[in-house]
Coordinates of C-alpha atoms in Angstrom, one line a residue:
M1 CA 22.4 -38.5 12.6
L2 CA 24.9 -41.3 13.2
K3 CA 25.0 -42.7 16.6
P4 CA 28.7 -42.5 17.9
I5 CA 30.2 -45.9 18.9
I6 CA 33.5 -45.8 20.9
F7 CA 35.7 -48.5 20.1
L8 CA 38.6 -49.5 22.4
Q9 CA 41.9 -50.6 20.8
G10 CA 45.0 -50.6 23.2
T11 CA 47.6 -51.6 20.7
S12 CA 48.4 -50.3 17.4
S13 CA 50.6 -52.6 15.6
F14 CA 49.6 -54.4 12.4
G15 CA 47.5 -57.3 12.9
G16 CA 44.5 -58.9 11.8
S17 CA 42.2 -57.6 14.7
K18 CA 43.2 -54.1 13.8
R19 CA 42.4 -54.8 10.1
S20 CA 39.1 -56.1 10.9
L21 CA 38.3 -52.8 13.0
L22 CA 39.4 -50.9 10.0
T23 CA 36.4 -52.6 7.9
L24 CA 34.3 -52.0 10.7
T25 CA 35.0 -48.2 10.4
E26 CA 34.0 -48.4 6.6
I27 CA 30.8 -50.2 6.8
L28 CA 28.8 -49.4 10.1
P29 CA 28.0 -45.7 9.1
Q30 CA 26.1 -47.4 6.3
A31 CA 24.1 -48.9 9.2
G32 CA 23.8 -45.4 11.1
F33 CA 26.8 -45.7 13.4
Q34 CA 30.0 -43.5 13.8
P35 CA 32.8 -45.8 14.8
I36 CA 35.3 -43.5 17.3
I37 CA 38.5 -45.3 18.3
A38 CA 40.1 -45.1 21.6
C39 CA 43.6 -45.9 21.2
G40 CA 46.4 -46.5 23.7
E41 CA 49.5 -45.6 21.4
Q42 CA 50.7 -44.3 17.9
G43 CA 51.3 -47.0 15.4
W44 CA 49.9 -48.4 12.2
L45 CA 46.4 -48.3 13.1
T46 CA 46.3 -44.7 14.2
D47 CA 48.5 -44.1 10.6
E48 CA 45.6 -45.8 9.0
L49 CA 43.0 -44.0 10.9
K50 CA 44.2 -40.8 10.2
A51 CA 44.4 -41.4 6.2
R52 CA 41.0 -42.4 6.2
D53 CA 39.8 -39.7 8.3
V54 CA 38.3 -41.7 11.0
P55 CA 38.0 -40.2 14.1
F56 CA 40.3 -41.1 17.1
F57 CA 41.7 -40.2 20.3
F58 CA 44.4 -41.4 22.8
V59 CA 43.6 -42.5 26.5
P60 CA 45.9 -44.9 28.8
F61 CA 45.2 -48.5 28.5
Y62 CA 46.3 -50.7 32.0
G63 CA 46.8 -54.5 32.2
W64 CA 43.9 -55.5 34.2
R65 CA 45.5 -58.4 35.5
K66 CA 48.2 -56.8 37.0
I67 CA 47.1 -55.7 40.4
L68 CA 49.6 -52.7 40.5
Q69 CA 47.8 -51.0 37.4
R70 CA 44.3 -51.7 38.4
P71 CA 44.1 -48.5 40.7
L72 CA 45.8 -46.3 37.8
L73 CA 43.0 -47.9 35.1
H74 CA 40.1 -46.9 37.8
F75 CA 41.8 -43.3 37.9
S76 CA 42.3 -42.9 34.5
I77 CA 38.5 -43.7 33.8
S78 CA 37.3 -41.4 36.2
G79 CA 39.3 -38.7 34.5
Q80 CA 40.7 -38.8 31.1
W81 CA 38.1 -41.2 29.9
L82 CA 35.4 -39.9 31.2
A83 CA 36.3 -36.4 29.7
K84 CA 36.5 -38.0 26.3
M85 CA 33.3 -39.8 26.6
Q86 CA 31.2 -36.6 27.5
E87 CA 32.9 -35.0 24.3
F88 CA 31.6 -37.9 22.1
N89 CA 28.7 -38.7 24.0
P90 CA 28.7 -42.6 22.8
C91 CA 25.8 -44.8 22.6
L92 CA 27.8 -47.9 23.0
I93 CA 31.3 -49.3 24.1
H94 CA 32.8 -52.0 21.9
S95 CA 36.2 -53.3 22.8
N96 CA 37.7 -54.6 19.7
E97 CA 39.8 -57.1 21.6
F98 CA 39.6 -59.5 24.8
W99 CA 42.0 -57.7 26.8
W100 CA 40.1 -54.4 26.7
A101 CA 36.9 -55.8 28.3
P102 CA 37.3 -54.4 31.8
H103 CA 37.9 -51.1 30.6
A104 CA 34.4 -51.5 28.4
S105 CA 32.2 -52.5 31.2
L106 CA 33.6 -50.1 33.7
I107 CA 33.2 -47.1 31.5
A108 CA 29.8 -48.5 30.2
K109 CA 28.6 -48.9 33.8
I110 CA 29.5 -45.1 34.8
L111 CA 27.8 -43.8 31.5
K112 CA 25.0 -46.4 31.7
I113 CA 25.2 -47.7 28.3
P114 CA 25.9 -51.2 26.9
S115 CA 29.2 -52.6 26.1
V116 CA 29.9 -55.3 23.5
V117 CA 33.3 -57.5 23.7
H118 CA 35.0 -59.0 20.3
L119 CA 36.3 -62.3 20.6
R120 CA 38.7 -63.2 18.1
T121 CA 40.7 -65.9 19.4
L122 CA 40.6 -69.1 21.4
T123 CA 42.5 -67.9 24.5
H124 CA 39.5 -67.4 26.7
D125 CA 38.1 -70.0 28.6
V126 CA 35.4 -69.4 31.2
V127 CA 37.7 -68.8 34.2
K128 CA 39.8 -66.3 32.2
A129 CA 36.7 -64.8 30.7
R130 CA 35.4 -64.0 34.3
Q131 CA 38.7 -62.9 35.3
Y132 CA 38.6 -60.0 32.4
R133 CA 34.7 -59.5 33.6
L134 CA 33.1 -60.7 30.4
E135 CA 30.0 -61.4 32.5
C136 CA 29.6 -57.7 33.1
G137 CA 29.3 -56.9 29.5
D138 CA 26.0 -56.9 27.5
G139 CA 27.0 -58.8 24.4
L140 CA 29.9 -61.1 23.1
V141 CA 30.5 -61.3 19.5
C142 CA 32.4 -64.2 18.5
I143 CA 33.9 -64.8 15.2
S144 CA 33.5 -68.3 14.8
R145 CA 31.5 -71.3 16.2
D146 CA 34.4 -72.5 18.0
V147 CA 35.0 -69.3 19.7
K148 CA 31.5 -69.4 21.4
E149 CA 31.7 -73.2 22.0
K150 CA 34.3 -72.2 24.7
F151 CA 31.5 -70.8 26.8
S152 CA 29.2 -74.1 26.5
G153 CA 29.6 -74.6 30.2
A154 CA 28.7 -71.2 31.4
T155 CA 25.1 -70.3 30.6
D156 CA 25.4 -66.7 31.4
L157 CA 28.3 -66.2 28.9
Y158 CA 26.9 -68.5 26.2
D159 CA 23.6 -66.8 26.1
K160 CA 25.2 -63.5 25.5
S161 CA 27.5 -64.7 23.0
R162 CA 26.5 -63.9 19.2
I163 CA 28.1 -65.5 15.9
I164 CA 29.0 -62.7 13.8
F165 CA 31.6 -63.5 10.8
N166 CA 34.2 -60.9 9.9
G167 CA 33.0 -59.1 7.0
I168 CA 35.4 -59.1 4.0
G169 CA 35.4 -57.5 0.7
E170 CA 36.1 -59.5 -2.6
N171 CA 39.4 -59.2 -4.2
N172 CA 38.9 -59.2 -8.1
F173 CA 42.0 -59.2 -9.9
S174 CA 42.8 -58.6 -13.5
E175 CA 45.4 -60.6 -15.3
S176 CA 47.4 -57.5 -15.8
E177 CA 47.4 -56.9 -11.9
I178 CA 48.2 -60.6 -11.1
T179 CA 51.4 -60.2 -13.7
S180 CA 52.6 -57.1 -12.4
A181 CA 52.4 -58.5 -8.7
R182 CA 54.2 -61.6 -9.5
G183 CA 56.8 -59.6 -11.6
D184 CA 57.2 -57.8 -8.5
L185 CA 58.2 -60.9 -6.6
G186 CA 60.5 -62.0 -9.4
L187 CA 58.1 -65.0 -10.2
T188 CA 58.3 -66.8 -13.5
P189 CA 55.0 -67.8 -15.1
E190 CA 55.8 -71.6 -13.9
T191 CA 56.8 -70.9 -10.5
I192 CA 54.1 -71.9 -8.0
A193 CA 54.0 -69.2 -5.4
V194 CA 53.2 -70.3 -1.9
G195 CA 52.2 -67.6 0.7
N196 CA 51.9 -67.5 4.2
L197 CA 50.3 -64.1 5.6
G198 CA 50.2 -63.1 9.4
K199 CA 52.6 -62.3 12.2
L200 CA 55.7 -64.2 12.3
C201 CA 55.6 -65.8 15.7
E202 CA 55.6 -69.4 17.4
N203 CA 51.7 -69.5 17.2
K204 CA 51.7 -69.1 13.7
N205 CA 54.0 -71.7 13.4
Q206 CA 55.7 -70.9 10.1
R207 CA 58.6 -73.3 11.1
L208 CA 56.4 -76.2 10.1
L209 CA 56.0 -74.6 6.5
L210 CA 59.9 -74.4 6.3
R211 CA 60.1 -78.2 7.3
I212 CA 57.7 -79.3 4.5
A213 CA 59.3 -76.8 1.9
G214 CA 62.7 -78.4 2.7
K215 CA 61.3 -81.9 2.1
L216 CA 59.3 -80.8 -1.1
A217 CA 62.6 -79.2 -2.4
R218 CA 64.1 -82.5 -2.5
K219 CA 61.4 -84.0 -4.9
K220 CA 62.9 -83.4 -8.5
D221 CA 59.7 -84.1 -10.1
L222 CA 57.8 -81.5 -8.4
P223 CA 57.0 -78.0 -10.3
A224 CA 59.1 -75.2 -9.2
F225 CA 57.7 -73.2 -6.3
H226 CA 58.7 -70.1 -3.9
V227 CA 57.7 -69.8 -0.4
F228 CA 56.9 -66.2 0.8
L229 CA 56.4 -65.5 4.5
A230 CA 54.9 -62.0 4.8
G231 CA 54.1 -60.2 8.3
E232 CA 55.9 -58.6 11.0
G233 CA 57.9 -60.8 13.3
D234 CA 59.0 -61.0 16.8
T235 CA 62.9 -60.5 16.9
D236 CA 63.6 -64.1 18.3
Y237 CA 61.3 -66.0 16.1
L238 CA 62.8 -64.2 13.0
Q239 CA 66.3 -65.2 14.0
I240 CA 64.9 -68.7 14.3
L241 CA 63.6 -68.7 10.9
R242 CA 66.4 -67.4 9.2
G243 CA 68.4 -70.1 11.0
D244 CA 65.8 -72.7 9.5
I245 CA 66.1 -71.1 6.0
A246 CA 70.0 -71.3 6.0
R247 CA 70.1 -75.1 7.9
L248 CA 67.7 -76.3 5.3
G249 CA 69.3 -74.8 2.3
L250 CA 65.8 -72.8 1.3
E251 CA 67.8 -69.3 0.7
K252 CA 66.6 -69.5 -3.1
I253 CA 63.1 -70.6 -2.6
V254 CA 62.1 -68.9 0.7
T255 CA 61.6 -65.2 1.1
L256 CA 60.8 -63.2 4.5
S257 CA 58.6 -60.5 2.9
G258 CA 58.3 -58.3 5.9
R259 CA 54.7 -56.3 6.2
V260 CA 53.0 -56.2 3.0
D261 CA 49.7 -54.9 1.4
S262 CA 47.6 -58.0 1.4
R263 CA 46.1 -57.3 -2.3
P264 CA 49.2 -57.6 -4.4
F265 CA 50.6 -60.3 -2.4
L266 CA 47.5 -62.8 -2.9
A267 CA 47.3 -61.4 -6.4
A268 CA 50.7 -63.1 -6.7
M269 CA 49.8 -66.2 -5.1
D270 CA 48.7 -69.8 -6.1
L271 CA 48.4 -71.3 -3.1
I272 CA 48.2 -70.0 0.7
V273 CA 49.2 -72.3 3.5
H274 CA 48.4 -71.4 7.2
C275 CA 50.1 -73.3 9.9
S276 CA 48.6 -71.3 13.2
Q277 CA 48.4 -73.5 16.3
S278 CA 45.3 -71.7 17.8
E279 CA 43.1 -68.9 16.4
G280 CA 39.2 -68.1 16.4
L281 CA 39.3 -68.0 12.7
S282 CA 42.2 -66.3 11.1
R283 CA 41.1 -63.3 9.0
V284 CA 43.6 -64.4 6.1
I285 CA 41.5 -67.6 5.5
P286 CA 38.3 -65.9 3.9
E287 CA 40.7 -63.2 2.5
A288 CA 42.3 -65.6 0.7
M289 CA 39.0 -67.6 -0.2
L290 CA 37.3 -64.0 -1.5
S291 CA 40.7 -63.7 -3.6
R292 CA 40.0 -66.8 -5.4
R293 CA 43.1 -68.6 -4.0
A294 CA 43.2 -72.2 -2.7
V295 CA 43.9 -72.6 1.0
I296 CA 45.4 -75.5 2.9
T297 CA 45.3 -74.8 6.8
V298 CA 46.2 -76.8 9.8
D299 CA 42.9 -77.2 12.0
S300 CA 43.8 -74.3 14.6
G301 CA 40.1 -73.5 15.6
G302 CA 37.3 -71.8 13.5
L303 CA 38.4 -73.1 10.2
R304 CA 35.2 -75.6 9.7
D305 CA 33.1 -72.5 9.4
A306 CA 35.1 -71.4 6.1
I307 CA 36.0 -74.9 4.8
P308 CA 33.5 -77.3 6.0
D309 CA 34.9 -79.8 3.4
E310 CA 37.2 -80.5 0.7
R311 CA 35.7 -78.7 -1.9
F312 CA 36.6 -75.5 -0.3
G313 CA 40.1 -76.1 0.9
R314 CA 42.0 -78.4 2.8
V315 CA 42.1 -78.6 6.5
V316 CA 44.5 -81.0 8.5
G317 CA 45.3 -81.7 12.0
V318 CA 47.7 -79.4 14.0
N319 CA 50.3 -81.9 14.5
D320 CA 49.9 -83.8 11.0
E321 CA 52.8 -82.5 9.4
L322 CA 52.8 -85.4 6.8
A323 CA 49.2 -84.9 5.6
L324 CA 49.8 -80.9 5.2
Q325 CA 53.0 -82.0 3.1
N326 CA 50.8 -84.4 1.1
E327 CA 48.1 -81.6 0.4
M328 CA 50.9 -79.1 -0.7
E329 CA 52.4 -81.9 -3.0
Q330 CA 48.8 -82.7 -4.5
F331 CA 48.2 -78.9 -5.3
F332 CA 51.5 -78.3 -6.6
R333 CA 50.9 -81.2 -9.3
D334 CA 47.4 -80.5 -10.2
R335 CA 46.5 -76.9 -11.5
N336 CA 43.1 -77.6 -12.2
L337 CA 42.6 -78.5 -8.6
R338 CA 43.8 -75.6 -7.2
E339 CA 41.7 -73.2 -9.7
R340 CA 38.6 -75.5 -9.1
T341 CA 39.1 -75.5 -5.2
A342 CA 39.9 -71.5 -5.5
Q343 CA 36.4 -71.0 -7.2
N344 CA 34.4 -73.1 -4.7
A345 CA 36.0 -71.3 -1.8
F346 CA 35.3 -67.8 -3.3
E347 CA 31.7 -68.5 -3.9
R348 CA 31.5 -69.8 -0.2
A349 CA 33.2 -67.1 1.1
A350 CA 31.4 -64.4 -0.9
M351 CA 28.0 -65.8 0.9
V352 CA 29.5 -66.6 4.8
F353 CA 31.8 -63.5 4.9
S354 CA 29.7 -61.0 3.0
L355 CA 30.4 -57.0 4.4
D356 CA 26.8 -56.6 4.3
A357 CA 26.0 -59.6 6.5
S358 CA 28.5 -58.5 9.3
R359 CA 27.3 -55.0 9.1
D360 CA 23.6 -55.8 9.6
A361 CA 24.2 -58.3 12.1
L362 CA 26.4 -56.0 14.1
A363 CA 24.2 -52.9 13.7
G364 CA 21.3 -55.3 14.8
L365 CA 23.1 -56.2 18.0
Y366 CA 23.7 -52.5 18.6
R367 CA 20.2 -51.5 18.1
E368 CA 18.9 -54.4 20.2
L369 CA 21.1 -53.6 23.0
I370 CA 20.7 -49.7 22.9
S371 CA 17.0 -50.4 23.1
R372 CA 17.3 -52.3 26.5
Y373 CA 19.0 -49.1 28.0
K374 CA 16.1 -47.0 26.6
I375 CA 18.8 -44.4 25.6
K376 CA 17.5 -41.1 23.9
H377 CA 20.7 -40.0 22.2
V378 CA 20.9 -36.1 21.7
R379 CA 24.2 -34.9 19.9

């Protein structure tokens, strides 16, 4: 019988953390655990959960740092939350993001079961971690070494942190699938497709890619290329991007694609360029590598776990616009370099980011923590 694990996810909009959660709902039952998702709102995530027949329920989430909301949080946990917990009888509470850690530790304390917090970004220094009660949890899952190193000065947090890379499945594209995906985007066989996949926002820094595209477009000896910015965006930032595209005269070689299905998008691309200023380890990097796509990225955190040296991709400084431009130009000119780098990237990612390794590591952590509480689970 599968042991119930309650995952906390207060937001439901499209994003990497929610996509990773969906992967966990697929692989954890293989290890004996049943993910059940506590959601704060309807949206993309709940639509996906419903389509996949994954159990979920709605409960209120409140901002822990908002003093006026704290009484509401405690009140809801003693009422609506506890009622749902009694219904599902969980063995463990797992907060899928940093922000819901107080909810996890509070409910876990009442139920006398362990709690885990997934750390997916670099926003949590030691001070902020304590503000969000991370020391009250039993385990901290870090998606990269850089994420764990944020706690190097705090032994209590560092010792309970465990590096577990996101598990991501391989994308093996047939030639017909690639041809179809490129055709849907209006790409000729000779055009180099450059993709950027993620939320369109200031932190993801797509404006950097537009500036470089403007400079490369003026080089007459380069192959034809087209840049696709895929993802939902902040309204103000989208307006800025559209202004940049018009100002730089990029209307014919840049497309704002909106939210896309990542598989056909990656199938159509020749090169993925990631410009984020700060991340734990963006999901799109190993996903592109497992799709046999060459990757160029700025060093925004966690990247060295995926791309330790230039055999597997290119990593440049966050503010080194010239280096990023030079790497893109080199990949544009040399198809053999793109293909060789993409194959090396695939082989590394298949080893580091395998679904089996992620599942087994997380299930092992669950079993270790549950055994500490001597939980005799009965359904």
